[in-house]
Short mmCIF file of C-alpha atoms in Angstrom, two decimals:
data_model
loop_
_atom_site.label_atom_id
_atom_site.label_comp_id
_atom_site.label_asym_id
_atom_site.label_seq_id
_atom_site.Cartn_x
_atom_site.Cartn_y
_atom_site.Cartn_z
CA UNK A 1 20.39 27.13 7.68
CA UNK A 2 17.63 29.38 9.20
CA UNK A 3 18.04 32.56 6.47
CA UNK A 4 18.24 29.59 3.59
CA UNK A 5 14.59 28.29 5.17
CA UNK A 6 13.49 31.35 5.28
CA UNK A 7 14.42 32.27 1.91
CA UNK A 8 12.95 29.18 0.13
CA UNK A 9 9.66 30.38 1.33
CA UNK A 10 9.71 34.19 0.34
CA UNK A 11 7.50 33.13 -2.44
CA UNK A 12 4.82 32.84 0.12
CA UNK A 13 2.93 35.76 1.94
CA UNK A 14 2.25 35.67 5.64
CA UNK A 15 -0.68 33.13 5.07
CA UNK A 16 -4.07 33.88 7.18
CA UNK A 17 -6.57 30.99 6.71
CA UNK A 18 -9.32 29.84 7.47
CA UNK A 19 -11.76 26.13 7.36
CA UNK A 20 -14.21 25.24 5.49
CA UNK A 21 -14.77 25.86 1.27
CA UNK A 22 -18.10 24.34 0.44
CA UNK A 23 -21.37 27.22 1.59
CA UNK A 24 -25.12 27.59 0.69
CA UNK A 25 -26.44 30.90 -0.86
CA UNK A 26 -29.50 31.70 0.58
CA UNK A 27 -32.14 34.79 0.03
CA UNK A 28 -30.59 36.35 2.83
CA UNK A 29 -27.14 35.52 2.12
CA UNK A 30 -24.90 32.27 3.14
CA UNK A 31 -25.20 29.33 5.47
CA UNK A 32 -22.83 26.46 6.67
CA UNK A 33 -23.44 23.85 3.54
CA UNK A 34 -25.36 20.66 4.62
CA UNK A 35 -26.21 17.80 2.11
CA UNK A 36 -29.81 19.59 1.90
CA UNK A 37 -28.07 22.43 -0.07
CA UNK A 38 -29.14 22.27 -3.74
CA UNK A 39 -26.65 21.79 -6.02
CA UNK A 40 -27.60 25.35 -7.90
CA UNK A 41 -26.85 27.32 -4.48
CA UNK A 42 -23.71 25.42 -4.01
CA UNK A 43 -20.95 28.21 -3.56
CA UNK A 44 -17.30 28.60 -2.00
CA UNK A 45 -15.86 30.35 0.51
CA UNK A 46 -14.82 33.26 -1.46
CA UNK A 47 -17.43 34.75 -2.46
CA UNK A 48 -18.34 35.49 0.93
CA UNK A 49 -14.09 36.09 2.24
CA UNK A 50 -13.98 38.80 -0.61
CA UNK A 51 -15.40 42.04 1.39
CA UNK A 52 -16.05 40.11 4.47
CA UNK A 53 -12.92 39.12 5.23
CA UNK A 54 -10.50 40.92 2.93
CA UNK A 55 -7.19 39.81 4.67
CA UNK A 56 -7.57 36.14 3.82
CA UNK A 57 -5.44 34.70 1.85
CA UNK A 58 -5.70 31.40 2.35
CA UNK A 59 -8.52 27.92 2.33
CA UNK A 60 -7.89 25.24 4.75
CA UNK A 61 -8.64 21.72 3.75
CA UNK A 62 -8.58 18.85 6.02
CA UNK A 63 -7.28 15.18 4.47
CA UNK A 64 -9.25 12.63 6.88
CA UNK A 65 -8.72 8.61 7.13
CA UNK A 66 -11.94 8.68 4.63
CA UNK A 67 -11.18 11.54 1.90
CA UNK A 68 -11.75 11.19 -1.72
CA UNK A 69 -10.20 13.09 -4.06
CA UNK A 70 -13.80 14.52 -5.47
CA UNK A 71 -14.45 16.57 -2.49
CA UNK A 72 -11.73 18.73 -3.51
CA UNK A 73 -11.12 17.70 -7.07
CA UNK A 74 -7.92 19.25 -8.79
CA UNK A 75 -10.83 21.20 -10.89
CA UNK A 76 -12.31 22.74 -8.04
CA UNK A 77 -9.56 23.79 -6.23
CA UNK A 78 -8.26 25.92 -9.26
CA UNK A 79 -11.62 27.15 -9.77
CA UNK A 80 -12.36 28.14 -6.31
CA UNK A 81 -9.63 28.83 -4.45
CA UNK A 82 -6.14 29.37 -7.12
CA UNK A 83 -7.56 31.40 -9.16
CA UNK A 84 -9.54 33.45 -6.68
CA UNK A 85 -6.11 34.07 -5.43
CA UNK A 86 -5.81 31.71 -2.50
CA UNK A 87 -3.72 29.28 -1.36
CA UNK A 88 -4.26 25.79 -0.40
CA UNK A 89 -3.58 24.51 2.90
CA UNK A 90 -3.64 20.61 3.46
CA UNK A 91 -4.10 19.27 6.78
CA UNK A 92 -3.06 15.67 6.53
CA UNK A 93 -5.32 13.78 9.50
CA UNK A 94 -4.90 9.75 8.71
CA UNK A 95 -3.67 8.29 12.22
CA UNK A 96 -6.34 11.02 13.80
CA UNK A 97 -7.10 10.12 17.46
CA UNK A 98 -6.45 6.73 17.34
CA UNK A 99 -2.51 7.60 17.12
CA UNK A 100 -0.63 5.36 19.55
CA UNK A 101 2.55 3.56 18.46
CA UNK A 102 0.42 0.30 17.86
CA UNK A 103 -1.69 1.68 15.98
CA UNK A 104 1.22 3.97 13.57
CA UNK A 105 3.32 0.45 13.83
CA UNK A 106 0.16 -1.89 12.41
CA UNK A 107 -1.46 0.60 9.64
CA UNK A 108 2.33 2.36 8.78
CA UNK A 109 2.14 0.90 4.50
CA UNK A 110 -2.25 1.75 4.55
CA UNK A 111 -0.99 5.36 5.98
CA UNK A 112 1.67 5.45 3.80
CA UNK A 113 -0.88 4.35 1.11
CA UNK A 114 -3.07 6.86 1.44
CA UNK A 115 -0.55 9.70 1.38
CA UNK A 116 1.09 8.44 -1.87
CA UNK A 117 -2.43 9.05 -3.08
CA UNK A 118 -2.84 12.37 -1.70
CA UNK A 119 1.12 13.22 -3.08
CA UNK A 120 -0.38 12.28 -6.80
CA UNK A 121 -3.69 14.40 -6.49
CA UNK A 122 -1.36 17.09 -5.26
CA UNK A 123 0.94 16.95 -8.32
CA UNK A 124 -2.58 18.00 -10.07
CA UNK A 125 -2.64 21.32 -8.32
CA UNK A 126 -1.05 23.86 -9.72
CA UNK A 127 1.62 26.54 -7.89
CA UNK A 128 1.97 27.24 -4.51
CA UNK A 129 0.24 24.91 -1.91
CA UNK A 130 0.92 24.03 2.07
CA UNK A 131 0.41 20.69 3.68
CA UNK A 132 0.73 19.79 7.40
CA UNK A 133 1.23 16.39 8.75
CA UNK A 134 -0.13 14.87 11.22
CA UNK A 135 -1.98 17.09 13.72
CA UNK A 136 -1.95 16.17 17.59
CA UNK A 137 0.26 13.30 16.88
CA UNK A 138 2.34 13.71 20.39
CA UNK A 139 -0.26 12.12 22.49
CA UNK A 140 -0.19 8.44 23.98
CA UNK A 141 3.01 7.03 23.95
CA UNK A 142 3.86 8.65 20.61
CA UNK A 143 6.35 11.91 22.55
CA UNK A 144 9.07 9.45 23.31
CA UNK A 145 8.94 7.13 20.51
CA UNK A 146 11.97 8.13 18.65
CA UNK A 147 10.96 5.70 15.90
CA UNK A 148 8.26 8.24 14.63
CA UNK A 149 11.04 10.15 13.19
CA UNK A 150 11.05 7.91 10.74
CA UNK A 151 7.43 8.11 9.83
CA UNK A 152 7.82 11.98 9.49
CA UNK A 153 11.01 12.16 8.04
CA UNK A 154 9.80 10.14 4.92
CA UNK A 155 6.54 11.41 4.97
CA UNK A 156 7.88 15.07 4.35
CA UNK A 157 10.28 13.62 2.09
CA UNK A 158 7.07 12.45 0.11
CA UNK A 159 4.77 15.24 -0.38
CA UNK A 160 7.89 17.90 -0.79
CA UNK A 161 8.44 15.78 -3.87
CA UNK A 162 5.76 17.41 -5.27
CA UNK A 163 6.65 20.80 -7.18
CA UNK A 164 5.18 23.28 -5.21
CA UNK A 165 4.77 22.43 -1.31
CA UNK A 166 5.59 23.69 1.54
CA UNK A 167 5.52 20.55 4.46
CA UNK A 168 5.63 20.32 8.18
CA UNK A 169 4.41 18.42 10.96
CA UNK A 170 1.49 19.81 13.56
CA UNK A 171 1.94 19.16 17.34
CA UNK A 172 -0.63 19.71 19.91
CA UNK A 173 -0.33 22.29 22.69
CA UNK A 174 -1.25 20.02 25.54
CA UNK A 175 -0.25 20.13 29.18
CA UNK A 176 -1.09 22.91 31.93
CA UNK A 177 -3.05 25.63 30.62
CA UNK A 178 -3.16 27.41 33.71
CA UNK A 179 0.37 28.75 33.44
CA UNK A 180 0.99 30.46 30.13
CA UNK A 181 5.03 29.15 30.02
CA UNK A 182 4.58 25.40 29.75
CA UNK A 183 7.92 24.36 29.36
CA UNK A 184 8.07 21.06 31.11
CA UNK A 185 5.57 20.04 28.81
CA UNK A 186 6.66 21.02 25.75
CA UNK A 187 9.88 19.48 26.27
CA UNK A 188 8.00 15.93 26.30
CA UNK A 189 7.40 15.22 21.98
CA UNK A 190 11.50 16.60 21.97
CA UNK A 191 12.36 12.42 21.24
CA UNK A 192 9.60 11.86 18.54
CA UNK A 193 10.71 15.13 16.37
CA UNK A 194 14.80 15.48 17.08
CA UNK A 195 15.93 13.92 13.69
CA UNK A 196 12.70 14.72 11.47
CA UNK A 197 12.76 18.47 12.10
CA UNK A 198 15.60 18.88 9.74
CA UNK A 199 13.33 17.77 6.95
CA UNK A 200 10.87 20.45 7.95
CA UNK A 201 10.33 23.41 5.98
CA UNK A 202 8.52 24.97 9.23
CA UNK A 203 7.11 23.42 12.77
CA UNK A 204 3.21 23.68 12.95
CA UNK A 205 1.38 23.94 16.43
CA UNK A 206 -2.75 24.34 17.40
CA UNK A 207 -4.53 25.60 20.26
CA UNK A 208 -8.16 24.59 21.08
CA UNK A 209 -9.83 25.59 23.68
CA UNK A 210 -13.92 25.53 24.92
CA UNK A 211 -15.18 26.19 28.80
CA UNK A 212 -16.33 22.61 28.35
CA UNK A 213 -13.01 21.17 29.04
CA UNK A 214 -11.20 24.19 30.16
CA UNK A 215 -11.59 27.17 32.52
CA UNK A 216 -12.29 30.35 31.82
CA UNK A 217 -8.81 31.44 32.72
CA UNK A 218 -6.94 28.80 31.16
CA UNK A 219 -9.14 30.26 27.72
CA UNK A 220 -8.23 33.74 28.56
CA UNK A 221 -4.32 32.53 28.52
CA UNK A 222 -4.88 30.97 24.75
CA UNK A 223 -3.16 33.74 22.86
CA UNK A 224 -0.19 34.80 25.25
CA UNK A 225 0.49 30.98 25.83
CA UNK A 226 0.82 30.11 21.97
CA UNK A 227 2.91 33.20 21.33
CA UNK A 228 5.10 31.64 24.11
CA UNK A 229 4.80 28.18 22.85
CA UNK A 230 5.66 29.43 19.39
CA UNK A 231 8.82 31.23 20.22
CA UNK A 232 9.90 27.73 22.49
CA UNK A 233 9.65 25.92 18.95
CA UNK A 234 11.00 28.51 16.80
CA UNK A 235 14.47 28.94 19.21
CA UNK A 236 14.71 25.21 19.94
CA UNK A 237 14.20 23.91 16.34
CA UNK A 238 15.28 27.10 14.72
CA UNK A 239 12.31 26.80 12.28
CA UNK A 240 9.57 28.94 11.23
CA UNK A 241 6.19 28.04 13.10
CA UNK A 242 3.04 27.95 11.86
CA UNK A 243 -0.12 27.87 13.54
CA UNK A 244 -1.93 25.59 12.08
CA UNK A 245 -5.57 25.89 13.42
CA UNK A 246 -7.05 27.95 16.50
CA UNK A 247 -10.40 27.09 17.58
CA UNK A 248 -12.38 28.92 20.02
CA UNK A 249 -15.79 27.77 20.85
CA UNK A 250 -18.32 30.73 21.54
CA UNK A 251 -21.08 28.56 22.78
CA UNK A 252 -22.69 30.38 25.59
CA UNK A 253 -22.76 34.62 26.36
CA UNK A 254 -19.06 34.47 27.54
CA UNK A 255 -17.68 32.08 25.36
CA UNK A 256 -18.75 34.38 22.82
CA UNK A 257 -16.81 37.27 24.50
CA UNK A 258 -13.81 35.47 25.31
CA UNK A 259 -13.81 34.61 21.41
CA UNK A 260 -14.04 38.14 20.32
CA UNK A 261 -11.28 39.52 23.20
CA UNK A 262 -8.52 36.79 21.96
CA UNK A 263 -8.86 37.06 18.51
CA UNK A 264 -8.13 41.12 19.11
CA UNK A 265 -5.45 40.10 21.25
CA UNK A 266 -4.30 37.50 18.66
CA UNK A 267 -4.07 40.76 15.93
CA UNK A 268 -2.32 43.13 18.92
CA UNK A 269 0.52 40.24 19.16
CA UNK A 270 0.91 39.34 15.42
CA UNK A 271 4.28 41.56 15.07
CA UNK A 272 5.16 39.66 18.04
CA UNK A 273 4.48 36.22 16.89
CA UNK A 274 6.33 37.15 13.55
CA UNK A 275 9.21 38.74 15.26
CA UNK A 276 9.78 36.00 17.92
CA UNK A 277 8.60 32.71 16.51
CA UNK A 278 8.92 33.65 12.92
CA UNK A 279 5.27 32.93 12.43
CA UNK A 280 4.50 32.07 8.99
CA UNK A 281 1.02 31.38 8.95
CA UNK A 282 -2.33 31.70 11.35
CA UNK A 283 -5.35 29.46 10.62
CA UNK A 284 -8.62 29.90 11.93
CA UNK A 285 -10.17 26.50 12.53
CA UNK A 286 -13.86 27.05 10.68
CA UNK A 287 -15.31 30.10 9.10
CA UNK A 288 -18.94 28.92 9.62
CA UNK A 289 -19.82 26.96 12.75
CA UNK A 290 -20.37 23.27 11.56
CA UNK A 291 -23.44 21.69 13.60
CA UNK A 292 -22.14 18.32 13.01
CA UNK A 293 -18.81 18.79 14.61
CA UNK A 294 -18.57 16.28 17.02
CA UNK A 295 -15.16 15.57 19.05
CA UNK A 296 -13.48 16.36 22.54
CA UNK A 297 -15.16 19.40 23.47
CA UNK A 298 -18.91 17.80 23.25
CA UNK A 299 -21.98 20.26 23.12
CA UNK A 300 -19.30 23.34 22.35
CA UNK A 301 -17.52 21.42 19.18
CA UNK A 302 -20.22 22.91 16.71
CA UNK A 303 -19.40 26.55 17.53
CA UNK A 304 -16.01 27.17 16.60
CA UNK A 305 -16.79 29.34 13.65
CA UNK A 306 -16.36 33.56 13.26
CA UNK A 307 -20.25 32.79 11.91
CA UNK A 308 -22.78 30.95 13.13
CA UNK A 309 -24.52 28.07 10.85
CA UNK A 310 -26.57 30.83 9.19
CA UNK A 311 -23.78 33.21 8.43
CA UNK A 312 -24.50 36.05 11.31
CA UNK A 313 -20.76 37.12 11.83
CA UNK A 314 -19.88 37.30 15.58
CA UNK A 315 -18.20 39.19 17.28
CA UNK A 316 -14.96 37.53 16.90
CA UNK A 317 -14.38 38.12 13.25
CA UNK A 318 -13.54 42.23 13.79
CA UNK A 319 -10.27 40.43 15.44
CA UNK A 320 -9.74 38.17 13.00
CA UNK A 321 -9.93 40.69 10.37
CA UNK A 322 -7.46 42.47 12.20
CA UNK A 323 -4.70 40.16 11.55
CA UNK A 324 -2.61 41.06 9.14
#
């Protein structure tokens, strides 16, 4: 079953992605896009990915509760990102953090809605693209709900109707980040997932981290814990993994160094990752920090980025564009 998977998605490269498609050109280069951005200095990630970051491959696009289909019209994304030779990754966000099974059981036919209307826009775009469901969704009482199954299971069924995708589900790396082996843990979502899985073409995970909520040592353990948690999905589920966005907030001197020393020792353990988990695909959260990030990690949520809001590269993006 695992060398058919596997085959189905040799049409793919090993995809390395990152957030964020819309920029500003400025006189002295690019900034994070805002709505003050005129129109006629209105440009896309690629132009600046092309000789700074040659080894991307890939845009990330994030489907929230409140998209609409013209901030990433069909147009667009052939424009700037399929025929700039990238492919599209989806990150389908409806139930968001308000997931709990309540809340999936109430809203299931406006969810359900809204990704029928995502499945048509994506019958628009043309080739290759990636979408994965439902980020985060084992929190609350969610892990031992074995009715979500069902949710996923005809979700994926949905959008791999669509000629061209490539569809998983995204879990959340929570528990203990103090050891870097979290088994007990991960073993928790094993109810929600058991039956859905087989509709998987791959099993998506994140990792984000910021000394706001964590310490500096569970930070430091970011890369050598997902490379564990990877290969504990990829041997249990006998999928590929993907991971599906890393952020690492470099607000503050060593924040900023801790950044820089895991995305190096992200690109030291990529054969590893590949070899183990059968890594698929690495996304990098946001290219540009994004001052208006607001979320769970409070004053450090707007520096995520491998550039700050006026395009300075740190010193994080000489790992990044390491991975290969």
């Amino acid at each position: 079953m695992l060398t058919s998977l596997l085959n189905s998605l040799i049409s793919l490269p090993f995809l390395i992605a990152a957030g964020g498609l819309d920029y500003c050109k400025t006189v002295s280069g690019y900034e994070t896009w805002t709505p003050e951005c005129r129109w006629q200095n209105q440009t896309s990630l690629h132009h600046i990915a092309k000789t700074s970051s040659p080894n991307l491959n890939s845009i990330s696009i994030w489907i929230t509760r409140d998209w609409k289909e013209e901030w990433y019209s069909p147009d667009i994304i052939k424009r700037e990102v399929i025929d700039q030779g990238y492919i599209p990754i989806y990150i389908f966000y409806w139930f968001a953090d308000d997931i709990s099974q309540d809340f999936v059981i109430n809203n299931k036919d406006a969810y359900f809605q809204a990704l029928r209307r995502f499945s048509h826009y994506l019958t628009k775009i043309p080739g290759e693209k990636v979408v994965i469901l439902n980020p985060e969704f084992n929190q609350e009482d969610i892990p031992h709900w074995q009715g979500f199954n069902q949710i996923l299971s005809a979700s994926l069924q949905m959008v791999k109707s669509v000629d061209g995708v490539k569809a998983g589900f995204c879990l959340g790396d929570f528990g203990n980040y103090q050891i870097k082996n979290d088994i007990e843990n991960w073993k928790l979502f094993h109810p929600s997932i058991q039956t859905a899985i087989e509709q998987s073409d791959f099993i998506a995970f994140q990792e984000m981290r910021a000394l706001t909520r964590n310490s500096s040592s569970d930070v430091l353990n970011t890369a050598q814990r997902s490379l564990n948690f990877a290969t504990y999905l990829h041997k249990t589920y006998k999928k590929p993994t993907f991971l599906a966005y890393l952020a690492l907030s470099s607000r503050g001197d060593q924040a900023e160094e801790q950044q820089a020393q895991l995305l190096h020792e992200y690109a030291d353990l990529m054969p590893k990752f590949k070899q183990q988990a059968q890594l698929i695909g690495f996304n990098y959260f946001h290219y540009f920090d994004q001052p208006n990030q607001r979320g769970y990690f409070l004053e450090a949520e707007p520096f995520f980025g491998l550039h700050n809001k006026k395009g300075r590269a740190k010193p994080s993006l000489e790992g990044f564009n390491r991975i290969k």
